[in-house]
Amino acid sequence: MKHKSTIVWLQGLTCNGNSHSFLNYPQMPSFASSFEMIYHPLICGAQSFSTVLESNEHFDFLIIEGALSHDERLLQRFGIPFYEILDNFAKRAKHIICAGSCASFGGIFRLRDPEKITGALFSGKEKGGYWLEKSNVVNIPGCPLHPRWLVETLFALRDRDTLLLDEFLRPKEVFAYLAHHGCLRNEYFEWKVDSKQLGEKEGCLFYEHGCQGPMSHANCNKILWNGVSSKTRAGSPCLGCTEFDFPRRALFETQKNMSLPQTPFGISKRAYYTVAGVAKSFKIERLEKKLIDENH
Amino acid sequence: MKITKEIIERIEGEATLELEWDNEQVTFAKIKFFNYRGIEEILKKRPLLDALALTPRVCGICSHSHAIASVLAIESIFENQGESLHVSQKANDIREIALNAEKIHNHIKWYFFSILPELKRVADPTYHGNAYKEKQWFQAQNAIMESLKMGAHFTGQWPHGSFVMAGGVTCDPLQSDVVSAIGCLDSVISFCEEHFYGMPLEEFLSFDSALQVMSVPSALSYGIDEMLKQGFDRLGRSYDRFLALGKSYMYEGSLKASKTAVLGADVKYVQESLEHTFFEDKHKGYTYSKSAQYKKSYCEVGPLARLMVAKEPLMRDFHRRFKDAALTRVVARAVECAHLIARTKQLLSKLNLKEPSFYPPKKDIHSLSGEGVGIIEAPRGTLIHQVDVRNGVIELYNIITPTVWNLGNGNRENPSTAQKAIIGLNSFTKADFILKSFDVCSVCTTQ
């Protein structure tokens, strides 16, 4: 039997959301048979923080949750400047995983001081975050990340030599998809039927309610959250939480230019507006009605 | 005089407990929270509805609570500006189901992941905890997951779902969602009956005596025995003063209790203080936690406070025996969990899906100016969101979290609830446990 891969989990400026999301991993016994949590700030790990800090032992994965800073007035842990802890741990880790948008890009907390608060290798879109360069970092953004994204990445790095990453160092198996894929409102998107108002199953949230699904890379509508749903399935727009610019301003509004919304990812503006105009000209009765109509 | 400083680990975030000693007894305690993130500052000058998406990010363990407090604050601005929003019974029920899912999960998580290992560690300092080592840990993790999955049928996800909107909720569930959610809740019930309470939920809820709980083998009675061995039935007592400003099906209106006497309360008597914080004085301050008082008194908030103002018979019996000791506080979370499960089952079975989920406000949110307050009972106690908006843009956003009530810092003459509970103890280990008996949330505090 293969030996268990070892994990040390470290928190920067965080809400702990990624830790709690991870605790929703449905096959936890299977995870635990392959990985050993040496240290986690919330869950009793095998060792105390000071034992890990003082030891020189190497471990397989350093998971970082939360935004990072070199400024000890902004970030310290256990009364120690955070950079001392992080640099110590980073040297001893085979892989570094940024769990969530804060560790990946700086996330929400970066907004308070974008100069001093960043992600590990990125500050928003810009390269150069806490570190200028580092070759063993994988970003798994999301606010929070989905527990499967984390566990499946850990297994991939443990059992395979290569993990395909996109330009933001995100695993392609997760982030090649858009949140739009698997959205139950896709047909309304195709035929340009707006959601008239919130609180209904019908209509697309892209045109009026700020939905970022067609621009946000993630497979959440494919694997679903908590195994059963997603923001768009619960009638709420995708907030684009896996992207470097999360959170955008006016999250529940669609920003428009000459009354036209932003174009979906990877499509030229002109082509999109032409096709959209044609699609909108169809009046599809089925899509204008309630999905479940008691009278028919 | 001796002073010791210790980091408190395995809480939400991290805290430092500085203790002053005289003759091996704690004479004063300072509870310090660092790692401030500034969500209130980040919200300034942003469109009002952004608060619905950003305030859940205050805390990864009570994100629905913040979303609901936030939407109530926004709805109260409409109300103050003359437009009383109609929120359907269905939407209100869904909000309560979502909030209960979060509370149930919190209480199980806290008891099985934090309290039981802490009690074992107090008895045996070499004990390293139960995570990934004991079967019961996995069973508890499964129950936690099922509770959140139950809620996710309506909220889309947990943590950080955004399912509320001024005027209702955004989801439009089907009967099949409700059936599936009830299935999730039933598996939480099985776990609680088998492990937490050691008996059918109904039987547990019919109890009015501590002895009835203690006589049946269960994780709860085991914990009570351990706390009795360590003297936590006498230690950790504070002012015996309770406050629950948010609504509950168990009592009417906002209430406070002094020992067992219950009276009406009003949010207008709440005062927040910056004393001892870095906000007031960068150099002399020692924490980012503000503190909150009701009519200049520190009051305990949380499950024990809610059950005391609701005059819940079983809790009253524990309180009669042990006052507001650490043991009573811990048991309150277990008792409240049982009530919440029963209540949620009832809500799910009578949820009227024919009602609309959402009634849009008439007034354009971009033209909205005024102030609003949203108050709810979060897992750890009363949570208040205050917002001041000008033409749809946030001018000021203030959040008073439960931890600020229980774990803010007072003075030597008037220590806060947790400080009072710690003063007089004779060991750090005990102080650590007493502090944790409040279910500390550092991330909420340093939002």
XYZ file of C-alpha atoms in Angstrom:
743
model
C 0.000 0.000 0.000
C 1.153 3.472 -0.874
C 2.089 5.630 2.092
C -0.311 8.407 3.008
C 0.439 11.799 1.508
C 0.878 14.482 4.123
C -0.933 17.826 4.282
C -0.303 20.998 6.259
C -3.134 23.548 6.074
C -2.358 27.214 6.712
C -4.763 30.153 6.949
C -4.026 33.738 5.884
C -6.729 36.442 5.899
C -9.783 34.277 5.596
C -13.373 33.643 6.581
C -12.597 29.883 6.981
C -15.102 29.207 4.186
C -12.753 26.896 2.303
C -12.108 24.802 5.400
C -15.811 24.430 5.984
C -16.474 23.731 2.337
C -13.835 20.987 2.473
C -15.701 19.410 5.411
C -18.577 18.865 2.968
C -16.517 16.384 0.977
C -18.863 13.410 0.612
C -16.272 10.625 0.484
C -14.238 11.659 3.482
C -13.294 8.103 4.625
C -11.776 7.488 1.184
C -9.859 10.770 1.390
C -8.598 9.895 4.863
C -7.293 6.524 3.723
C -4.923 8.256 1.288
C -4.056 11.522 3.033
C -2.905 12.476 6.467
C -3.740 15.912 7.836
C -0.625 16.756 9.814
C -1.958 20.138 10.799
C -5.212 21.987 10.236
C -6.172 25.095 12.261
C -9.723 23.917 13.027
C -9.642 20.155 12.950
C -7.428 18.378 15.451
C -4.503 17.279 13.323
C -1.760 14.798 14.093
C 0.618 17.513 15.314
C 0.424 20.889 17.006
C 1.300 24.052 15.121
C 4.528 24.612 17.054
C 5.705 21.035 16.421
C 5.222 21.515 12.674
C 6.882 24.930 12.704
C 9.907 23.706 14.630
C 10.413 20.497 12.669
C 12.399 20.314 9.442
C 10.391 17.533 7.971
C 9.112 17.775 4.440
C 5.500 17.189 3.538
C 3.596 16.644 0.301
C 1.011 19.434 0.288
C 0.820 22.900 1.741
C -2.758 24.116 1.425
C -3.101 27.878 1.791
C -6.504 29.379 2.560
C -6.963 33.151 2.645
C -5.308 36.249 1.253
C -1.618 36.821 1.956
C 0.564 39.728 3.019
C 4.149 40.446 3.927
C 2.943 43.132 6.324
C 2.877 41.687 9.811
C 0.477 44.387 10.990
C -2.032 43.020 8.520
C -1.339 39.347 9.005
C 0.176 37.309 11.771
C -0.469 33.906 13.220
C 0.390 32.690 16.690
C 2.036 36.026 17.366
C 4.528 35.388 14.547
C 4.663 37.465 11.336
C 2.860 35.412 8.712
C 5.717 35.572 6.180
C 8.012 33.725 8.569
C 5.564 30.853 8.865
C 4.675 30.736 5.186
C 8.273 30.865 3.967
C 9.240 28.130 6.385
C 6.365 25.875 5.304
C 6.656 26.649 1.588
C 10.268 25.455 1.493
C 9.273 22.093 2.893
C 6.228 21.444 0.706
C 6.320 19.455 -2.531
C 3.154 21.132 -3.836
C 1.452 24.368 -2.817
C -2.300 24.537 -3.278
C -4.126 27.861 -3.077
C -7.549 26.935 -1.773
C -10.096 29.572 -2.788
C -10.066 32.964 -4.497
C -8.345 34.791 -1.640
C -5.210 32.625 -1.735
C -5.315 32.515 -5.560
C -5.979 36.165 -6.452
C -6.457 38.091 -3.204
C -10.250 37.800 -3.306
C -12.513 40.071 -1.314
C -10.021 40.958 1.383
C -7.529 42.284 -1.146
C -9.956 45.168 -1.762
C -9.066 46.762 1.562
C -5.427 47.253 0.598
C -4.576 45.938 -2.894
C -0.956 47.019 -2.501
C -0.300 44.885 0.521
C -2.891 42.113 0.354
C -2.582 39.650 -2.529
C -2.903 36.044 -3.605
C 0.118 33.724 -3.671
C 1.231 34.328 -7.270
C -1.369 36.815 -8.472
C -2.709 40.112 -7.309
C -6.043 40.164 -9.073
C -5.176 39.607 -12.718
C -1.570 40.712 -12.402
C 1.229 38.212 -12.011
C 3.278 38.755 -8.900
C 1.500 38.354 -5.619
C 3.030 37.228 -2.373
C 5.667 35.500 -4.498
C 6.909 36.780 -7.836
C 7.438 33.311 -9.144
C 7.143 29.759 -7.946
C 6.848 26.598 -9.982
C 4.896 24.306 -7.661
C 1.742 26.344 -7.102
C -1.771 25.303 -8.188
C -4.653 27.768 -7.881
C -8.116 26.474 -7.059
C -10.157 29.670 -6.871
C -13.794 29.913 -5.845
C -15.453 31.667 -2.948
C -15.333 29.090 -1.515
C -13.755 26.286 -3.532
C -15.842 23.200 -4.085
C -14.606 20.333 -1.892
C -14.302 18.035 -4.883
C -11.995 20.483 -6.685
C -9.565 20.295 -3.814
C -9.679 16.569 -3.148
C -9.558 15.601 -6.838
C -6.579 17.908 -7.401
C -4.793 16.353 -4.429
C -5.391 12.877 -5.853
C -4.250 13.972 -9.317
C -0.987 15.397 -8.012
C -0.461 12.361 -5.821
C -1.161 9.696 -8.431
C -0.225 11.332 -11.725
C 2.825 13.242 -12.806
C 1.099 15.978 -14.679
C -1.860 18.156 -13.982
C -2.960 20.377 -16.843
C -3.329 23.984 -15.753
C -4.714 27.059 -17.490
C -3.042 30.490 -17.653
C -4.196 31.255 -14.097
C -2.740 27.954 -12.865
C -6.201 26.466 -12.438
C -6.710 22.711 -13.084
C -8.265 22.386 -16.543
C -10.479 19.459 -15.559
C -12.450 21.876 -13.404
C -11.886 25.261 -15.024
C -12.184 24.361 -18.703
C -15.918 24.428 -18.055
C -18.022 27.522 -17.522
C -20.509 27.876 -14.685
C -22.962 28.258 -17.573
C -22.499 24.589 -18.535
C -25.170 22.549 -16.835
C -27.219 25.599 -15.952
C -30.890 24.648 -16.139
C -31.645 28.056 -17.661
C -29.451 27.483 -20.737
C -32.319 27.279 -23.189
C -33.544 30.692 -22.038
C -30.022 32.004 -22.624
C -29.914 30.574 -26.145
C -33.211 32.175 -27.145
C -32.535 35.385 -25.194
C -35.457 35.086 -22.826
C -34.815 37.198 -19.716
C -35.844 36.245 -16.249
C -38.662 38.709 -15.671
C -38.077 38.732 -11.952
C -36.255 36.723 -9.329
C -37.924 33.881 -7.447
C -38.947 31.934 -10.558
C -37.607 28.887 -12.336
C -37.982 30.482 -15.751
C -35.739 32.852 -17.647
C -32.035 33.626 -17.920
C -30.321 35.696 -15.226
C -27.606 36.964 -17.588
C -29.504 39.862 -19.158
C -30.820 41.736 -16.134
C -29.530 40.163 -12.941
C -25.755 40.221 -13.359
C -25.218 36.484 -13.859
C -21.564 35.759 -14.648
C -22.184 32.116 -15.628
C -21.167 32.491 -19.312
C -17.914 34.237 -18.299
C -16.884 32.235 -15.238
C -14.678 29.193 -15.414
C -15.845 26.392 -13.127
C -17.759 23.137 -13.319
C -20.134 23.896 -10.447
C -23.276 23.428 -12.515
C -21.854 20.090 -13.671
C -20.966 18.589 -10.299
C -23.314 20.839 -8.248
C -22.891 22.191 -4.734
C -23.624 20.051 -1.706
C -24.475 17.414 -4.307
C -27.845 18.977 -5.098
C -27.859 22.543 -6.368
C -26.071 25.696 -7.495
C -26.560 29.440 -7.350
C -28.377 29.571 -10.685
C -30.538 26.566 -9.791
C -31.567 28.452 -6.644
C -32.501 31.441 -8.817
C -29.516 33.537 -7.889
C -26.999 34.905 -10.402
C -23.503 33.405 -10.597
C -21.185 35.926 -8.904
C -18.124 34.922 -10.919
C -16.274 33.889 -7.763
C -13.657 31.766 -9.541
C -12.307 34.680 -11.580
C -9.455 37.040 -10.724
C -11.774 40.061 -10.627
C -14.136 38.686 -7.980
C -15.923 40.533 -6.493
C -16.959 42.902 -9.260
C -19.075 45.937 -8.405
C -22.869 45.711 -8.575
C -23.006 41.940 -8.430
C -26.762 41.722 -8.985
C -26.852 44.039 -11.989
C -25.880 43.449 -15.597
C -23.431 46.099 -16.729
C -24.455 47.282 -20.156
C -22.878 49.195 -22.956
C -25.434 50.855 -25.290
C -28.029 48.608 -23.586
C -26.098 45.478 -24.576
C -24.671 43.112 -21.942
C -21.083 41.860 -21.801
C -20.455 39.089 -24.340
C -19.983 35.515 -23.125
C -16.434 34.178 -22.857
C -14.655 33.523 -26.164
C -17.136 35.113 -28.593
C -16.564 38.201 -30.729
C -18.874 41.088 -29.872
C -20.183 41.662 -33.366
C -20.934 38.000 -34.051
C -22.618 37.608 -30.680
C -24.924 40.583 -31.066
C -25.901 39.489 -34.565
C -26.760 35.969 -33.445
C -28.483 37.287 -30.330
C -30.662 39.570 -32.432
C -31.750 36.674 -34.612
C -32.420 34.425 -31.611
C -34.474 37.126 -29.921
C -36.645 37.519 -32.995
C -38.078 34.031 -32.461
C -41.055 33.970 -30.163
C -41.013 30.515 -28.610
C -44.290 30.092 -26.810
C -43.012 27.325 -24.542
C -40.310 29.604 -23.161
C -42.715 32.453 -22.553
C -44.897 30.308 -20.295
C -44.438 28.898 -16.821
C -42.422 25.689 -16.884
C -45.025 23.873 -14.836
C -48.401 25.233 -15.758
C -51.294 24.036 -13.631
C -53.898 24.831 -16.292
C -52.504 22.793 -19.190
C 1.573 39.520 39.632
C 2.192 36.990 36.881
C 0.920 37.477 33.320
C 0.641 34.627 30.808
C -0.283 34.768 27.137
C -1.554 31.749 25.276
C -2.888 31.299 21.776
C -6.296 29.683 21.609
C -6.359 27.185 18.755
C -9.058 25.075 17.131
C -11.667 27.813 17.178
C -12.990 29.719 14.176
C -9.837 31.725 13.527
C -7.543 32.316 16.433
C -7.481 34.272 19.672
C -4.934 35.078 22.349
C -5.893 34.815 25.973
C -3.813 36.964 28.289
C -4.283 36.049 31.923
C -3.235 37.958 35.028
C -2.574 35.765 38.037
C -2.390 36.266 41.756
C -1.862 33.328 44.113
C -2.444 30.843 41.285
C -5.801 32.420 40.496
C -6.835 34.381 37.430
C -7.540 37.971 38.453
C -8.168 39.411 34.985
C -8.319 38.199 31.403
C -7.812 39.959 28.081
C -9.275 38.266 25.030
C -7.443 39.356 21.897
C -8.514 38.907 18.308
C -6.230 39.775 15.376
C -6.242 39.363 11.592
C -8.821 42.032 10.796
C -10.244 41.919 7.256
C -12.430 44.997 6.985
C -15.650 43.904 5.261
C -17.468 46.935 6.703
C -14.893 49.201 5.023
C -14.979 47.233 1.771
C -18.764 47.682 1.576
C -18.567 51.479 1.698
C -19.535 53.159 -1.582
C -20.718 49.911 -3.111
C -24.263 49.346 -4.415
C -26.600 48.239 -1.607
C -27.316 44.744 -2.934
C -23.601 43.887 -2.953
C -24.001 43.499 0.814
C -26.065 40.355 0.149
C -23.083 38.782 -1.595
C -20.252 40.182 0.517
C -21.503 39.907 4.111
C -21.801 36.088 3.937
C -18.024 36.176 3.392
C -17.628 37.545 6.913
C -17.787 33.985 8.130
C -17.427 30.579 6.529
C -19.475 28.912 9.241
C -22.471 31.255 9.439
C -22.750 32.663 5.919
C -26.537 32.178 5.596
C -26.957 34.043 8.900
C -25.177 37.082 7.493
C -27.144 36.919 4.234
C -30.428 36.886 6.144
C -29.422 39.682 8.564
C -28.344 41.698 5.537
C -31.604 41.256 3.640
C -33.614 42.175 6.757
C -31.545 45.352 7.082
C -32.281 46.241 3.447
C -35.980 45.470 3.849
C -36.106 47.714 6.914
C -34.759 50.636 4.845
C -37.724 50.208 2.485
C -40.002 50.062 5.500
C -38.470 53.232 6.992
C -38.964 54.944 3.640
C -42.666 54.116 3.601
C -42.721 50.942 1.500
C -43.532 47.928 3.590
C -42.340 44.938 1.561
C -44.542 41.898 1.455
C -42.528 38.756 2.136
C -44.588 35.600 1.618
C -44.936 32.957 4.302
C -43.151 30.587 1.941
C -40.144 32.918 1.642
C -40.043 33.424 5.409
C -40.202 29.670 5.959
C -37.392 29.077 3.460
C -35.238 31.688 5.205
C -35.865 29.945 8.518
C -35.125 26.494 7.063
C -31.822 27.791 5.656
C -30.897 29.417 8.950
C -31.829 26.282 10.887
C -29.716 24.120 8.559
C -26.761 26.326 9.459
C -27.508 26.238 13.198
C -28.049 22.465 13.294
C -24.809 21.883 11.411
C -22.944 24.310 13.662
C -24.115 22.676 16.865
C -23.257 19.134 15.723
C -19.899 20.274 14.333
C -19.041 22.143 17.495
C -20.009 19.326 19.843
C -18.364 16.458 17.971
C -15.377 18.249 16.417
C -14.539 20.703 19.202
C -16.111 19.971 22.570
C -15.637 16.196 22.805
C -11.945 16.326 21.772
C -11.383 19.273 24.143
C -12.896 17.347 27.050
C -10.712 14.363 26.259
C -7.692 16.624 26.078
C -8.495 18.203 29.438
C -8.548 14.701 30.937
C -5.471 13.528 29.005
C -3.091 16.213 27.679
C -1.460 13.729 25.280
C -4.760 13.260 23.398
C -4.506 14.618 19.859
C -8.127 14.717 18.807
C -10.511 12.524 16.886
C -10.350 13.908 13.346
C -9.956 11.085 10.812
C -9.216 8.629 13.598
C -12.563 7.716 15.066
C -15.607 6.306 13.352
C -17.859 8.763 15.139
C -15.977 11.680 13.566
C -16.947 10.453 10.096
C -20.516 9.821 11.208
C -20.728 13.357 12.593
C -19.187 14.761 9.403
C -21.852 12.953 7.400
C -24.634 14.382 9.579
C -23.172 17.885 9.187
C -23.091 17.436 5.435
C -26.673 16.178 5.301
C -27.894 19.147 7.318
C -26.247 21.569 4.899
C -27.442 19.597 1.895
C -30.968 19.896 3.268
C -30.576 23.686 3.234
C -28.793 23.749 -0.142
C -31.990 22.584 -1.867
C -33.200 26.145 -1.241
C -29.997 28.167 -0.996
C -28.117 26.687 -3.960
C -25.002 26.083 -1.923
C -23.343 26.228 1.454
C -21.175 28.029 2.404
C -21.795 31.405 0.804
C -25.121 30.793 -0.884
C -26.945 33.907 -2.006
C -30.611 33.036 -2.048
C -32.257 36.041 -0.414
C -33.423 39.264 -2.004
C -35.319 42.238 -0.584
C -38.900 41.003 -1.006
C -38.361 37.265 -0.573
C -36.087 34.506 -1.751
C -34.716 33.769 -5.227
C -35.386 30.022 -5.294
C -38.571 28.461 -6.614
C -38.390 24.894 -5.285
C -40.376 21.911 -6.464
C -42.091 19.326 -4.299
C -39.261 16.946 -5.223
C -36.756 19.340 -3.615
C -38.787 19.292 -0.423
C -38.983 15.483 -0.390
C -35.226 15.251 -0.890
C -34.573 17.866 1.825
C -36.746 15.910 4.283
C -34.686 12.811 3.430
C -31.501 14.702 4.346
C -33.007 15.906 7.598
C -34.114 12.378 8.464
C -30.540 11.161 8.230
C -29.485 13.983 10.587
C -32.232 12.813 12.956
C -30.932 9.211 12.811
C -27.430 10.372 13.690
C -28.656 12.486 16.588
C -30.894 9.757 17.952
C -28.206 7.103 17.735
C -25.176 9.120 18.811
C -25.963 12.553 20.200
C -28.984 11.849 22.444
C -29.115 8.048 22.596
C -32.912 8.014 22.265
C -35.741 9.071 19.954
C -35.811 12.822 19.361
C -39.374 13.048 20.582
C -38.471 11.453 23.912
C -35.503 13.798 24.349
C -37.713 16.800 23.627
C -40.267 15.675 26.217
C -37.704 15.836 29.037
C -37.751 18.445 31.745
C -35.034 17.063 33.993
C -31.243 16.950 33.612
C -31.282 13.499 35.215
C -33.342 12.091 32.330
C -30.639 13.189 29.848
C -27.797 11.928 32.006
C -29.284 8.488 32.590
C -29.085 7.372 28.941
C -25.697 6.511 27.361
C -24.931 8.978 24.526
C -22.295 11.420 23.316
C -24.161 14.096 25.256
C -24.336 12.228 28.563
C -20.664 11.253 28.132
C -19.784 14.942 27.728
C -21.861 15.887 30.763
C -20.090 13.224 32.880
C -16.695 14.497 31.754
C -17.670 18.099 32.531
C -18.895 17.057 35.983
C -15.545 15.305 36.615
C -13.657 18.471 35.700
C -15.909 20.742 37.758
C -17.373 22.546 34.740
C -20.750 22.380 36.459
C -19.499 25.094 38.810
C -16.880 26.821 36.656
C -17.446 29.306 33.892
C -20.369 31.083 35.516
C -20.887 34.668 34.428
C -23.597 37.279 35.060
C -26.526 34.949 34.518
C -27.905 37.638 32.201
C -29.216 36.713 28.770
C -30.263 38.494 25.622
C -32.032 37.324 22.454
C -32.998 40.193 20.153
C -33.740 38.161 17.022
C -37.047 36.437 16.342
C -37.742 32.812 17.183
C -40.736 30.510 17.052
C -39.974 29.707 20.699
C -40.700 33.173 22.115
C -42.403 36.442 21.209
C -40.416 39.541 20.259
C -36.985 40.524 21.584
C -36.275 39.419 25.135
C -33.744 39.586 27.908
C -33.497 37.533 31.059
C -31.839 38.130 34.357
C -31.526 34.679 35.878
C -35.028 33.296 35.236
C -36.933 36.592 35.039
C -37.782 37.395 31.418
C -38.558 40.887 30.124
C -39.010 42.591 26.765
C -35.933 44.108 25.112
C -35.303 46.642 22.375
C -32.373 47.015 20.009
C -32.295 50.769 20.717
C -30.546 50.013 24.048
C -27.654 48.274 22.310
C -24.359 50.086 22.504
C -21.188 49.122 20.743
C -17.871 50.155 22.252
C -14.450 50.527 20.675
C -12.681 50.523 24.027
C -9.458 48.450 24.048
C -9.504 48.095 20.259
C -6.921 49.091 17.664
C -9.678 51.203 16.070
C -9.778 53.504 19.075
C -6.077 53.598 19.818
C -3.514 52.052 17.494
C -0.942 51.789 20.281
C -2.874 51.109 23.464
C -5.518 48.927 21.844
C -4.960 45.181 22.009
C -7.753 43.606 19.969
C -9.878 44.062 16.859
C -12.962 42.880 18.716
C -15.389 45.608 19.593
C -17.713 44.918 22.498
C -21.472 45.245 22.815
C -23.632 46.049 25.799
C -27.322 46.270 26.534
C -28.157 49.252 28.774
C -24.486 49.306 29.791
C -24.606 45.671 30.915
C -22.817 42.705 29.388
C -25.267 39.969 28.475
C -24.718 36.450 27.213
C -26.124 35.643 23.780
C -26.455 32.267 22.045
C -28.362 29.016 22.475
C -28.399 29.199 26.287
C -29.761 32.756 26.150
C -32.444 31.747 23.621
C -33.594 28.774 25.684
C -33.594 30.808 28.892
C -35.800 33.562 27.474
C -38.030 30.871 25.934
C -38.360 29.251 29.392
C -37.499 25.874 27.896
C -38.207 23.316 30.680
C -35.135 21.064 30.265
C -32.755 24.028 30.129
C -34.457 25.585 33.109
C -33.716 22.399 35.054
C -30.038 22.412 34.049
C -29.906 26.075 34.989
C -31.579 25.410 38.350
C -28.819 22.919 39.140
C -25.749 24.507 37.573
C -26.646 28.169 36.874
C -24.889 29.555 33.789
C -21.842 27.285 34.190
C -19.832 25.974 31.232
C -21.776 22.713 31.422
C -25.128 24.476 31.046
C -23.804 26.464 28.085
C -22.555 23.341 26.314
C -25.766 21.389 26.950
C -27.836 24.306 25.619
C -26.386 23.801 22.134
C -27.351 20.137 22.170
C -30.861 20.909 23.423
C -31.377 23.692 20.916
C -30.214 21.399 18.118
C -33.031 18.955 18.959
C -35.647 21.721 18.915
C -34.331 23.095 15.622
C -34.484 19.699 13.962
C -38.092 19.162 15.041
C -39.060 22.681 13.982
C -37.388 22.337 10.581
C -39.127 19.045 9.894
C -42.410 20.775 10.603
C -41.537 23.731 8.347
C -40.565 21.423 5.492
C -43.720 19.371 5.728
C -46.027 22.368 5.642
C -44.107 24.504 3.129
C -46.664 25.995 0.743
C -44.967 25.968 -2.650
C -47.907 27.643 -4.346
C -47.106 30.998 -2.813
C -44.764 33.332 -4.713
C -41.121 33.311 -3.613
C -40.574 36.966 -4.301
C -42.516 40.241 -4.492
C -40.337 42.903 -6.115
C -40.174 46.252 -4.280
C -41.902 49.129 -6.066
C -39.288 51.686 -5.147
C -36.156 51.558 -7.318
C -33.281 50.408 -5.135
C -30.988 52.960 -6.798
C -33.106 55.772 -5.408
C -33.215 54.355 -1.899
C -31.848 56.529 0.905
C -32.132 55.930 4.622
C -31.158 53.637 7.440
C -32.024 50.059 8.239
C -31.376 47.378 10.823
C -31.550 43.605 10.437
C -31.499 41.402 13.531
C -31.424 37.629 13.596
C -30.470 34.806 15.894
C -27.338 33.272 14.349
C -25.839 29.975 15.612
C -23.788 31.807 18.252
C -26.419 34.410 19.193
C -27.841 37.802 18.285
C -26.426 39.187 15.033
C -27.146 42.783 14.016
C -26.535 44.429 10.639
C -26.955 48.221 10.426
C -26.812 50.026 7.114
C -26.991 53.598 6.002
C -27.571 54.131 2.299
C -27.685 57.208 0.032
C -29.183 56.833 -3.452
C -28.658 53.101 -3.409
C -25.010 53.351 -2.373
C -23.771 52.165 1.028
C -22.498 55.000 3.230
C -22.002 52.940 6.349
C -22.289 49.274 7.182
C -21.954 48.067 10.745
C -22.050 44.473 11.925
C -22.426 43.436 15.568
C -21.685 39.743 15.836
C -22.491 37.319 18.663
C -18.813 36.979 19.615
C -18.683 40.711 20.251
C -21.405 40.265 22.868
C -19.846 37.314 24.638
C -16.138 37.841 24.089
C -15.536 41.564 23.827
C -13.378 43.123 26.512
C -14.663 45.091 29.463
C -12.743 46.632 32.342
C -11.616 45.279 35.678
C -14.644 46.928 37.336
C -17.010 45.665 34.684
C -15.613 42.626 32.854
C -17.387 41.191 29.806
C -19.403 37.965 29.921
C -16.496 35.661 29.036
C -13.995 37.602 31.155
C -16.284 37.238 34.158
C -16.549 33.496 33.476
C -12.748 33.136 33.429
C -11.778 35.309 36.419
C -11.131 33.155 39.494
C -10.043 30.010 37.631
C -6.837 28.268 38.653
C -5.530 26.831 35.376
C -5.058 27.824 31.762
C -6.533 24.547 30.558
C -9.784 25.364 32.314
C -9.755 28.948 31.035
C -9.236 27.611 27.514
C -12.256 25.334 27.817
C -14.458 28.016 29.385
C -13.578 30.411 26.574
C -14.428 27.712 24.041
C -17.745 26.996 25.787
C -18.967 30.237 24.144
C -18.309 28.738 20.684
C -15.756 31.415 19.796
C -15.829 32.831 16.279
C -12.816 34.979 15.655
C -13.507 35.487 11.949
C -16.959 36.953 12.622
C -15.448 39.199 15.253
C -12.665 40.586 13.095
C -14.884 40.972 10.078
